[in-house]
mmCIF file of C-alpha atoms in Angstrom:
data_model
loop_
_atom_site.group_PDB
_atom_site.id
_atom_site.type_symbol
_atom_site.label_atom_id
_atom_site.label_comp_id
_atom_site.label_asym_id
_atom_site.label_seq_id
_atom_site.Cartn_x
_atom_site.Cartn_y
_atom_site.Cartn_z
ATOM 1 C CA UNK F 556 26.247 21.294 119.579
ATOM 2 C CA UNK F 557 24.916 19.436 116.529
ATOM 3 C CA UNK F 558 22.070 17.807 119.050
ATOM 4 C CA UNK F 559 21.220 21.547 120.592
ATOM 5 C CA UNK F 560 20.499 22.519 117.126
ATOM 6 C CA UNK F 561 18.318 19.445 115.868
ATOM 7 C CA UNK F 562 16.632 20.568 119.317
ATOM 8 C CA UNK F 563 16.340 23.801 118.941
ATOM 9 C CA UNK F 564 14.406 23.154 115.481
ATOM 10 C CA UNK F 565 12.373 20.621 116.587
ATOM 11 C CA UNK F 566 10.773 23.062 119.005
ATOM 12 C CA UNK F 567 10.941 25.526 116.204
ATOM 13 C CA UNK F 568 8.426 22.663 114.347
ATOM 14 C CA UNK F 569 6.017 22.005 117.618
ATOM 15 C CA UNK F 570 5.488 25.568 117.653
ATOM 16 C CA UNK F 571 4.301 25.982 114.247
ATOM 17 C CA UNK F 572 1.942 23.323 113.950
ATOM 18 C CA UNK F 573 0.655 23.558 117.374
ATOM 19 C CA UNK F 574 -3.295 23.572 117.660
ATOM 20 C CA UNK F 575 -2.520 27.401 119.357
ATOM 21 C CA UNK F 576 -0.506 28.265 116.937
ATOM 22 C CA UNK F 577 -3.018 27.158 114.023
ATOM 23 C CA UNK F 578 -5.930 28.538 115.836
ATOM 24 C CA UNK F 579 -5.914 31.931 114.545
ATOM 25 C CA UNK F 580 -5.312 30.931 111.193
ATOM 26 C CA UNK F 581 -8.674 32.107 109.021
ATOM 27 C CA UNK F 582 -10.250 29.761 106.385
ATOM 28 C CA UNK F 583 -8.638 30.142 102.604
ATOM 29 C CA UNK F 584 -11.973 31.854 101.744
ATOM 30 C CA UNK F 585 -10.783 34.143 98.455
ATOM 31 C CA UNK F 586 -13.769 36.710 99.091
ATOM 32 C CA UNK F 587 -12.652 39.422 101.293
ATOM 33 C CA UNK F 588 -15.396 40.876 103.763
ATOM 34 C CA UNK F 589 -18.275 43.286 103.111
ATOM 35 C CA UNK F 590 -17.229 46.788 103.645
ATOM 36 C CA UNK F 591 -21.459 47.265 104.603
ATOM 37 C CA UNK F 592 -22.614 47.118 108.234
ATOM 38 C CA UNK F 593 -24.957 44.409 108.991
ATOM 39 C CA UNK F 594 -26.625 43.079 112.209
ATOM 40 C CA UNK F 595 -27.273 39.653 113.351
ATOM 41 C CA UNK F 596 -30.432 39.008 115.897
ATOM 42 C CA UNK F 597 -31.459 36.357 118.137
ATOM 43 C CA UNK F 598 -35.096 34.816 116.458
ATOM 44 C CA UNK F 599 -37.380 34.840 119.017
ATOM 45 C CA UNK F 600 -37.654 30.964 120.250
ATOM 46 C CA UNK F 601 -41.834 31.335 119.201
ATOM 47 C CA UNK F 602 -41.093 32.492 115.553
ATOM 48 C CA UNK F 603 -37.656 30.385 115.382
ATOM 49 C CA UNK F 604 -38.941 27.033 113.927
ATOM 50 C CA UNK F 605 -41.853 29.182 111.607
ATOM 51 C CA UNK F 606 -39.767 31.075 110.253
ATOM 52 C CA UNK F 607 -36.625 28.586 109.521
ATOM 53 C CA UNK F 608 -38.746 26.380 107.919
ATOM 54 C CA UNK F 609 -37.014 26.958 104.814
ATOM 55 C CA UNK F 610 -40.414 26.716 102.658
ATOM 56 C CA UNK F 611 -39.153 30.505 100.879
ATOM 57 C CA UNK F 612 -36.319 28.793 99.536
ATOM 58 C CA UNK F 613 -38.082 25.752 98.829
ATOM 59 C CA UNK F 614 -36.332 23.216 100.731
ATOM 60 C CA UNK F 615 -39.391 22.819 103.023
ATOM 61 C CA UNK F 616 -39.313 21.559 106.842
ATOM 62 C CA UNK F 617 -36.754 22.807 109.767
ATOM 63 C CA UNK F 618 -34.991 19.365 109.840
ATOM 64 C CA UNK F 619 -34.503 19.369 106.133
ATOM 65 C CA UNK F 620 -32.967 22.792 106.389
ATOM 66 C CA UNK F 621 -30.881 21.793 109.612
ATOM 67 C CA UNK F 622 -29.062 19.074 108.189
ATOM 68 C CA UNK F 623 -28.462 21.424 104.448
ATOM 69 C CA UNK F 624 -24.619 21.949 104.823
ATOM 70 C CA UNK F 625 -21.911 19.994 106.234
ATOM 71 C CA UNK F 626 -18.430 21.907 107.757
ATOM 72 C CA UNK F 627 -20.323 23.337 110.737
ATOM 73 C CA UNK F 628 -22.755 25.453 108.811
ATOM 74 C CA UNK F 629 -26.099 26.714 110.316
ATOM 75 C CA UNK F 630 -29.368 28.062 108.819
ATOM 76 C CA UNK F 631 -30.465 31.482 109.346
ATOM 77 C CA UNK F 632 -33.154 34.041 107.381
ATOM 78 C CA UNK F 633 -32.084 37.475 106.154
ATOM 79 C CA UNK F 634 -34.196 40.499 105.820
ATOM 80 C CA UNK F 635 -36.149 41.148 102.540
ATOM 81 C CA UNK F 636 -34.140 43.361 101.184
ATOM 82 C CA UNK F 637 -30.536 41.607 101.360
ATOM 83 C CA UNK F 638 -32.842 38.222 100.289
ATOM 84 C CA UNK F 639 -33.410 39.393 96.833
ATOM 85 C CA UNK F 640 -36.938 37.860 96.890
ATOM 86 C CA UNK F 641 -34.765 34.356 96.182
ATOM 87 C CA UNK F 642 -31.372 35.466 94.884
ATOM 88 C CA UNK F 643 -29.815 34.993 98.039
ATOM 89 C CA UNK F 644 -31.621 31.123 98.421
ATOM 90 C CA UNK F 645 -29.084 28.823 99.112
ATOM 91 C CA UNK F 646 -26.203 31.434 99.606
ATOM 92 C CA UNK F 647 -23.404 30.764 102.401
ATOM 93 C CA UNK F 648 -21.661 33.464 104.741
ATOM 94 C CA UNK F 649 -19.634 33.709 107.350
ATOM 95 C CA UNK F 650 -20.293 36.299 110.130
ATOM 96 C CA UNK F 651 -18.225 37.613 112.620
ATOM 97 C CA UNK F 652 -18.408 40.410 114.913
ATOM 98 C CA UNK F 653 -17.437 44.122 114.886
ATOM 99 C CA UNK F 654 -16.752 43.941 118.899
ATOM 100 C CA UNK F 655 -14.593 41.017 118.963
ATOM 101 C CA UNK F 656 -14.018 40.570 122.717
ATOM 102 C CA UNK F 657 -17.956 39.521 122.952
ATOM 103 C CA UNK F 658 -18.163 37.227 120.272
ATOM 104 C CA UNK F 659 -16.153 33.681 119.126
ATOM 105 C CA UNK F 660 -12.920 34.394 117.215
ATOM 106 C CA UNK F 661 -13.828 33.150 113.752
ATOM 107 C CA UNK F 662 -17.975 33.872 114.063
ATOM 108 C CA UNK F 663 -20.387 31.588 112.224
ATOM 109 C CA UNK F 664 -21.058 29.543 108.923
ATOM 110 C CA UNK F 665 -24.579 29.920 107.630
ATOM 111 C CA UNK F 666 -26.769 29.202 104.565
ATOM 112 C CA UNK F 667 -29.689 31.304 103.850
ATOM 113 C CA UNK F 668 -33.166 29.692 103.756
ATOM 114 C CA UNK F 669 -35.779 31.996 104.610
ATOM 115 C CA UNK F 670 -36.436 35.625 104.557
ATOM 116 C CA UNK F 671 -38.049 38.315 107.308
ATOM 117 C CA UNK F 672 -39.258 41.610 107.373
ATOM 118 C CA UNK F 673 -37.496 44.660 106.639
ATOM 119 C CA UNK F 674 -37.260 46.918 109.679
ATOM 120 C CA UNK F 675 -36.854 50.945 110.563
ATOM 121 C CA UNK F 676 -32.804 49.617 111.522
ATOM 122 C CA UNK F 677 -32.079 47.368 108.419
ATOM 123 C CA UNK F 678 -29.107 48.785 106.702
ATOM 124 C CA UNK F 679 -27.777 48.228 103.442
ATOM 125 C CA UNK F 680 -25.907 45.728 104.252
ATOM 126 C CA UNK F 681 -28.762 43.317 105.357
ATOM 127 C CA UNK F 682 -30.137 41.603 108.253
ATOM 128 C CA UNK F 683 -29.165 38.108 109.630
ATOM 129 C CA UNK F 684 -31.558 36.450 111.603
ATOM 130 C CA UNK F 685 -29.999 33.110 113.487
ATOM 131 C CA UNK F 686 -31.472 30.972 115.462
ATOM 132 C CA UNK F 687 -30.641 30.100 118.813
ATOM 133 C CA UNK F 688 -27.805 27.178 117.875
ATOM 134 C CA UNK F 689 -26.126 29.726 115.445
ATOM 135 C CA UNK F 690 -26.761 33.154 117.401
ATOM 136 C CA UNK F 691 -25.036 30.890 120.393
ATOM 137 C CA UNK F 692 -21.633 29.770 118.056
ATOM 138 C CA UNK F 693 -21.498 33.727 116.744
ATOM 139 C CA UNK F 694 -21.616 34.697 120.213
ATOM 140 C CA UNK F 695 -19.908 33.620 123.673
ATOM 141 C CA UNK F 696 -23.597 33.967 124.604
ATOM 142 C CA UNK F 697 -23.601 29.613 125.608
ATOM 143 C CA UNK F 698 -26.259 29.427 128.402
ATOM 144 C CA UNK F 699 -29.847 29.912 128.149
ATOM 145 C CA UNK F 700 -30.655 32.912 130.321
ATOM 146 C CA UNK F 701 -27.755 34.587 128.999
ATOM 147 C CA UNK F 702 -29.589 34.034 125.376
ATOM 148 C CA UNK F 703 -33.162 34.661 126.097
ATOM 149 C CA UNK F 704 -31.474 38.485 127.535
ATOM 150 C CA UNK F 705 -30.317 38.707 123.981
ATOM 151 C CA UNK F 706 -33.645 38.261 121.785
ATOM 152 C CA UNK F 707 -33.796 42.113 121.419
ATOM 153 C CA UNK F 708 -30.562 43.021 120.860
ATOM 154 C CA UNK F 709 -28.324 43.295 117.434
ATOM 155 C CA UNK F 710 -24.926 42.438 116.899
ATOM 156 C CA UNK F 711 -22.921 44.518 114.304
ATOM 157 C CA UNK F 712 -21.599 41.874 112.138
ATOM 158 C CA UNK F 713 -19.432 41.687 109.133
ATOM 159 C CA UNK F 714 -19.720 39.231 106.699
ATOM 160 C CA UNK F 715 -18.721 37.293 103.173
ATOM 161 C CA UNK F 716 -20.198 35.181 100.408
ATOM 162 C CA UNK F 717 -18.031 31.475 100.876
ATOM 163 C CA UNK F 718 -18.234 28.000 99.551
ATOM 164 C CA UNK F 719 -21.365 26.124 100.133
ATOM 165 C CA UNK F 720 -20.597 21.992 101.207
ATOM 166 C CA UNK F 721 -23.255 19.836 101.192
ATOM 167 C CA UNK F 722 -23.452 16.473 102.963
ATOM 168 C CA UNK F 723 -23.373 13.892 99.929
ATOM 169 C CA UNK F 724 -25.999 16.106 97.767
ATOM 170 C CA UNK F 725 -25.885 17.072 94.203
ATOM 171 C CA UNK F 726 -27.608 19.911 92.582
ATOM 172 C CA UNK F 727 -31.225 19.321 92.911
ATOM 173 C CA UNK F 728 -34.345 20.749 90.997
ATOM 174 C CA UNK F 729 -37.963 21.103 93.193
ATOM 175 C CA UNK F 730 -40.994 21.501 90.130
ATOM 176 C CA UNK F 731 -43.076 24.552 91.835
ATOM 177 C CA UNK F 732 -46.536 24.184 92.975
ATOM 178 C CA UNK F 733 -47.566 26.859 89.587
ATOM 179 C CA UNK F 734 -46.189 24.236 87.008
ATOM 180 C CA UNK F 735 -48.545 22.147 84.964
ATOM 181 C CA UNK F 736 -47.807 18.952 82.497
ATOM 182 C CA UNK F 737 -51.364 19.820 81.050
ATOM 183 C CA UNK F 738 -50.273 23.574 80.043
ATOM 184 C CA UNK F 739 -46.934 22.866 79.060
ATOM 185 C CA UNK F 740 -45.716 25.164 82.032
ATOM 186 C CA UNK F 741 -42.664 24.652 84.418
ATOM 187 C CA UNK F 742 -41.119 25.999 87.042
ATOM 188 C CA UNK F 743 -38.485 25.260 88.939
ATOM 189 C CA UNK F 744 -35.692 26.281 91.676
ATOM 190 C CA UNK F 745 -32.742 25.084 92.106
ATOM 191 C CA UNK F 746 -31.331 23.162 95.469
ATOM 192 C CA UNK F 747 -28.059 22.623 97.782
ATOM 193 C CA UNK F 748 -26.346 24.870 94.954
ATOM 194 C CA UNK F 749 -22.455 24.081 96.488
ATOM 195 C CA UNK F 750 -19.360 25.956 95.952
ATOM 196 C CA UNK F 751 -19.995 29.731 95.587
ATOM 197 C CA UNK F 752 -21.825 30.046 92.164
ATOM 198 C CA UNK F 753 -24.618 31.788 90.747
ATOM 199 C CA UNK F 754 -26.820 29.925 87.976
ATOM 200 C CA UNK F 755 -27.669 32.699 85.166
ATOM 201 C CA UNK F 756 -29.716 30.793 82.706
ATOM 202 C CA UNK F 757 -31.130 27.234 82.434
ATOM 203 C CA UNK F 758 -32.530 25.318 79.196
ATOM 204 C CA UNK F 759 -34.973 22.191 79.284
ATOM 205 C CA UNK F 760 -35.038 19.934 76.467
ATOM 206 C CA UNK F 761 -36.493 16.377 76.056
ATOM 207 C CA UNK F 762 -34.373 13.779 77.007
ATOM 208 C CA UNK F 763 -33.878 11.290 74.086
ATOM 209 C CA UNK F 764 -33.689 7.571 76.043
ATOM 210 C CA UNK F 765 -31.404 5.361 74.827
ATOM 211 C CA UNK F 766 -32.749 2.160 73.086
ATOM 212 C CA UNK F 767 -29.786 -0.645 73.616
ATOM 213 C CA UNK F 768 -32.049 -2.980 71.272
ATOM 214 C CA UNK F 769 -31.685 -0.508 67.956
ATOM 215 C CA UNK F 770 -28.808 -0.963 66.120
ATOM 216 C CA UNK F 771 -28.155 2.348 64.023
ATOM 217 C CA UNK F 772 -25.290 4.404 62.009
ATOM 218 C CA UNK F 773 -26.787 7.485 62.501
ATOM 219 C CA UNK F 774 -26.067 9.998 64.975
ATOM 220 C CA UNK F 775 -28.789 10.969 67.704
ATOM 221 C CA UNK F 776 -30.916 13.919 66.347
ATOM 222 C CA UNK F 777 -29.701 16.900 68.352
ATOM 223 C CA UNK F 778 -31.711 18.182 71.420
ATOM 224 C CA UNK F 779 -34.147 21.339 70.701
ATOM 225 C CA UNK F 780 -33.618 23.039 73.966
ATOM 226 C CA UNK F 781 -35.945 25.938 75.085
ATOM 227 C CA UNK F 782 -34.646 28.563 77.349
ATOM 228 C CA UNK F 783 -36.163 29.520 80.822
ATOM 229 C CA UNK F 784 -36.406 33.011 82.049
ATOM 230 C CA UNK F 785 -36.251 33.636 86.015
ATOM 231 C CA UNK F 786 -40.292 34.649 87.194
ATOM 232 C CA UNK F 787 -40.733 38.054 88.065
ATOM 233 C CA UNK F 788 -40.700 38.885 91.320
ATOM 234 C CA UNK F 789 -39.109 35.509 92.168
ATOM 235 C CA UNK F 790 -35.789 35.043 90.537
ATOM 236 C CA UNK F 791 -34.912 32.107 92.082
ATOM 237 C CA UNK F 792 -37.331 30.758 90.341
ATOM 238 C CA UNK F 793 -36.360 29.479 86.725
ATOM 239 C CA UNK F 794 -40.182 28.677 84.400
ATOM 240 C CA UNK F 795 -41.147 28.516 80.671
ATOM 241 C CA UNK F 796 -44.767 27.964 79.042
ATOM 242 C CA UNK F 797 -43.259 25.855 76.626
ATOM 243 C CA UNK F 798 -42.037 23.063 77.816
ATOM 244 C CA UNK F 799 -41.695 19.927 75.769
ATOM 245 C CA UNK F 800 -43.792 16.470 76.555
ATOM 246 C CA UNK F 801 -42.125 13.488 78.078
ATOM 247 C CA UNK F 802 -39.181 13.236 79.819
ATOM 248 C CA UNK F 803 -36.860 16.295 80.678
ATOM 249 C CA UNK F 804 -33.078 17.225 81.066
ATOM 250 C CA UNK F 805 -31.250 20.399 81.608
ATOM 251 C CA UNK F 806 -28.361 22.433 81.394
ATOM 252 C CA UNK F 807 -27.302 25.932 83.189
ATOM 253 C CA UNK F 808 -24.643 28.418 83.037
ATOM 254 C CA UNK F 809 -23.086 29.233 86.454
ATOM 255 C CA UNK F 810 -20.243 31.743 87.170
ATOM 256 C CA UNK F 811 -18.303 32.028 90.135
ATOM 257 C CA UNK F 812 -17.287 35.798 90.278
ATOM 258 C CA UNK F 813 -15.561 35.932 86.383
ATOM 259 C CA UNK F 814 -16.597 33.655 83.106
ATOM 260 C CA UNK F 815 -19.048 31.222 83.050
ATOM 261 C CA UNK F 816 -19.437 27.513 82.333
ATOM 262 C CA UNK F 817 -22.290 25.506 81.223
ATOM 263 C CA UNK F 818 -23.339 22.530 83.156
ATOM 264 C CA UNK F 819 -25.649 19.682 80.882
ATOM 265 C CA UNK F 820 -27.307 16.357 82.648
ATOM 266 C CA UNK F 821 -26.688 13.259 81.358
ATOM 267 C CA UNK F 822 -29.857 11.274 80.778
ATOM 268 C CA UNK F 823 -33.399 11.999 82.494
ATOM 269 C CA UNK F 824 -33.947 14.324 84.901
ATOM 270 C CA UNK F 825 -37.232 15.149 85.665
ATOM 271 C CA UNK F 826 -39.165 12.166 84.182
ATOM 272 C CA UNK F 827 -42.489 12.350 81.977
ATOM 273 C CA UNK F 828 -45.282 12.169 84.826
ATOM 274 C CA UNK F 829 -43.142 14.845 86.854
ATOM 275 C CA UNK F 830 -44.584 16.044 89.673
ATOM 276 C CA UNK F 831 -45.229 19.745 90.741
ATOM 277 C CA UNK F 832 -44.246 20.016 94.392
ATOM 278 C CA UNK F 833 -41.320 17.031 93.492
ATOM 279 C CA UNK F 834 -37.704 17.403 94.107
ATOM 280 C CA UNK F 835 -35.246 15.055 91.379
ATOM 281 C CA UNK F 836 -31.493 14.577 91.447
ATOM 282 C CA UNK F 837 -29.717 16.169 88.468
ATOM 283 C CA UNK F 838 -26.482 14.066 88.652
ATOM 284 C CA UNK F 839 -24.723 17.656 89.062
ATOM 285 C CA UNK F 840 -21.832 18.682 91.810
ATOM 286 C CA UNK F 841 -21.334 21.990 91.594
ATOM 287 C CA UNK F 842 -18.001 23.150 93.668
ATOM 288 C CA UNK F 843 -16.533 26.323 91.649
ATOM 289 C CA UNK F 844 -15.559 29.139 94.007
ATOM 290 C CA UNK F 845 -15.368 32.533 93.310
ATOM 291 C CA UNK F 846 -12.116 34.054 91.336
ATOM 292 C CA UNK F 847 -9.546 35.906 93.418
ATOM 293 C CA UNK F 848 -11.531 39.041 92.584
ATOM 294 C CA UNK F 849 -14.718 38.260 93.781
ATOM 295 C CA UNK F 850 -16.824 42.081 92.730
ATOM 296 C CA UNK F 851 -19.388 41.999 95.009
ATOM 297 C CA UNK F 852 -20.053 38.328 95.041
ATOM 298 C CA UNK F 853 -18.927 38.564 98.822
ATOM 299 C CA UNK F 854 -21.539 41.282 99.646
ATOM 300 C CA UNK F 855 -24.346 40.795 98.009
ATOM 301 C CA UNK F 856 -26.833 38.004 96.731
ATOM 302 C CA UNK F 857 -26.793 38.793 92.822
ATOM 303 C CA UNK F 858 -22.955 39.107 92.328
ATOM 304 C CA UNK F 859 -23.445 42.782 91.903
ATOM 305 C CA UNK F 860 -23.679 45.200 94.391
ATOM 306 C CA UNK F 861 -24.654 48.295 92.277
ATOM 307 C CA UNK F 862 -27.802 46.274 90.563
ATOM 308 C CA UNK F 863 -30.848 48.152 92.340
ATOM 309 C CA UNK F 864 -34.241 46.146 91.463
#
């Protein structure tokens, strides 16, 4: 009897952590899914690579974008509207489909990177354009012809804000094209921006460098740091007219749904011949999620789904 019993819940085990059994499981993902309806589309394969070239979100060439997020993530643009012009840069969803007998059980990971059109059939909710690698994993859509029937058509999708993970990349910082050493202007965006966070303000200040050869008592003089205000009509785009001469660092505020925390680099970031078009390593891993009430973090690129611009 004893032996039918140790048996009996052995099987019990095998069954609960059998691959079938752990297959329908969802990801821990604490934002729950957009109550707005939203479409994905096929990109045509002619407009595919010009439009996923990333260069709206300022990461700049279709291979650099492909290879953005690790965890089976895929690129995709969204339409002008849900894009924020730049709030959504960066930002990671997961689609699945309304009609889930067409489409793959747990849908699609994808980072934003690019923007398109607004159309007659855009709804509030936004417009996902994939490409054909990620239109293909949403979908049960695999072969070719099957996919070139399907450049037309929209899927009803619905979707959440989740955890960006990026393959062995901190936060970095691209200098815009607009910024000038000679002027005293900068401006720059922010890139592969992990765990599910939104950056609210950034400071510059000139970074002090340490002199190992100067013995001294006295404590550093404190940094002067001079805040940057997001560029109208871009807001993913961080500048200031005064920025100081020689070498920079920063810090930012990010929240994740509730609070706030600053974020400060240690030591130089953007050195004193920075470049405008440049892209320089801040040191920084960002990884917070949102809190278990996410607002509209899930549903919208701001964090707040009643903010009309």
């Amino acid at each position: 009897m004893a032996a039918a019993v140790a048996f009996a819940h052995l099987l019990l085990f095998l069954v609960l952590v059998s691959p079938a059994a752990c297959y329908s499981a969802s990801p821990p993902y604490r934002c729950d899914w957009c109550p707005r309806r939203s479409t994905a589309s096929l990109l045509p394969p002619d407009a595919a690579d010009a439009t996923l070239t990333g260069a709206a979100c300022g990461y700049g060439g279709l291979a650099a974008a492909a290879d953005l997020a690790d965890g089976g993530f895929h690129i995709a643009a969204v339409s002008a509207g849900f894009f924020r012009r730049g709030r959504a840069c960066s930002a990671c969803y997961q689609l699945r489909c309304r009609g889930r007998s067409a489409c793959a059980k747990d849908g699609v990971k994808v980072v934003v990177v690019a923007d398109v059109p607004e159309t007659n059939s855009t709804g509030r909710g936004g417009r996902f354009m994939l490409n054909k690698e990620a239109f293909a994993a949403l979908t049960t859509a695999r072969g070719g012809g099957q996919l070139a029937s399907l450049v037309d058509a929209a899927v009803d999708v619905d979707f959440r804000k989740i955890p960006c993970a990026y393959k062995g990349k901190n936060l970095a910082v691209r200098v815009e094209e607009t910024s000038s050493r000679d002027k005293g202007h900068l401006a720059v965006r922010f890139l592969y921006q992990g765990g599910q966070t939104d950056i609210v303000a950034v400071e510059v200040a000139r970074a002090e460098i340490p002199r190992a050869t100067i013995q001294s008592a006295a404590a550093p003089s404190p940094a002067t740091w001079q805040y940057m205000t997001r560029r109208e009509g871009s807001p993913g785009v961080w500048h200031t007219s005064r920025v100081p001469a020689g070498p920079l660092r920063l810090r930012l505020v990010v929240t994740a749904g509730s609070g706030g925390k600053w974020l400060r680099t240690e030591g130089v970031v953007l050195p004193a011949e920075w470049q405008a078009g440049a892209v320089y390593d801040t040191g920084l891993r960002v990884t917070d999620v949102a809190a278990s009430t996410c607002g509209g973090a899930s549903c919208s690129a701001s964090g707040d789904d009643d903010e009309e611009e």
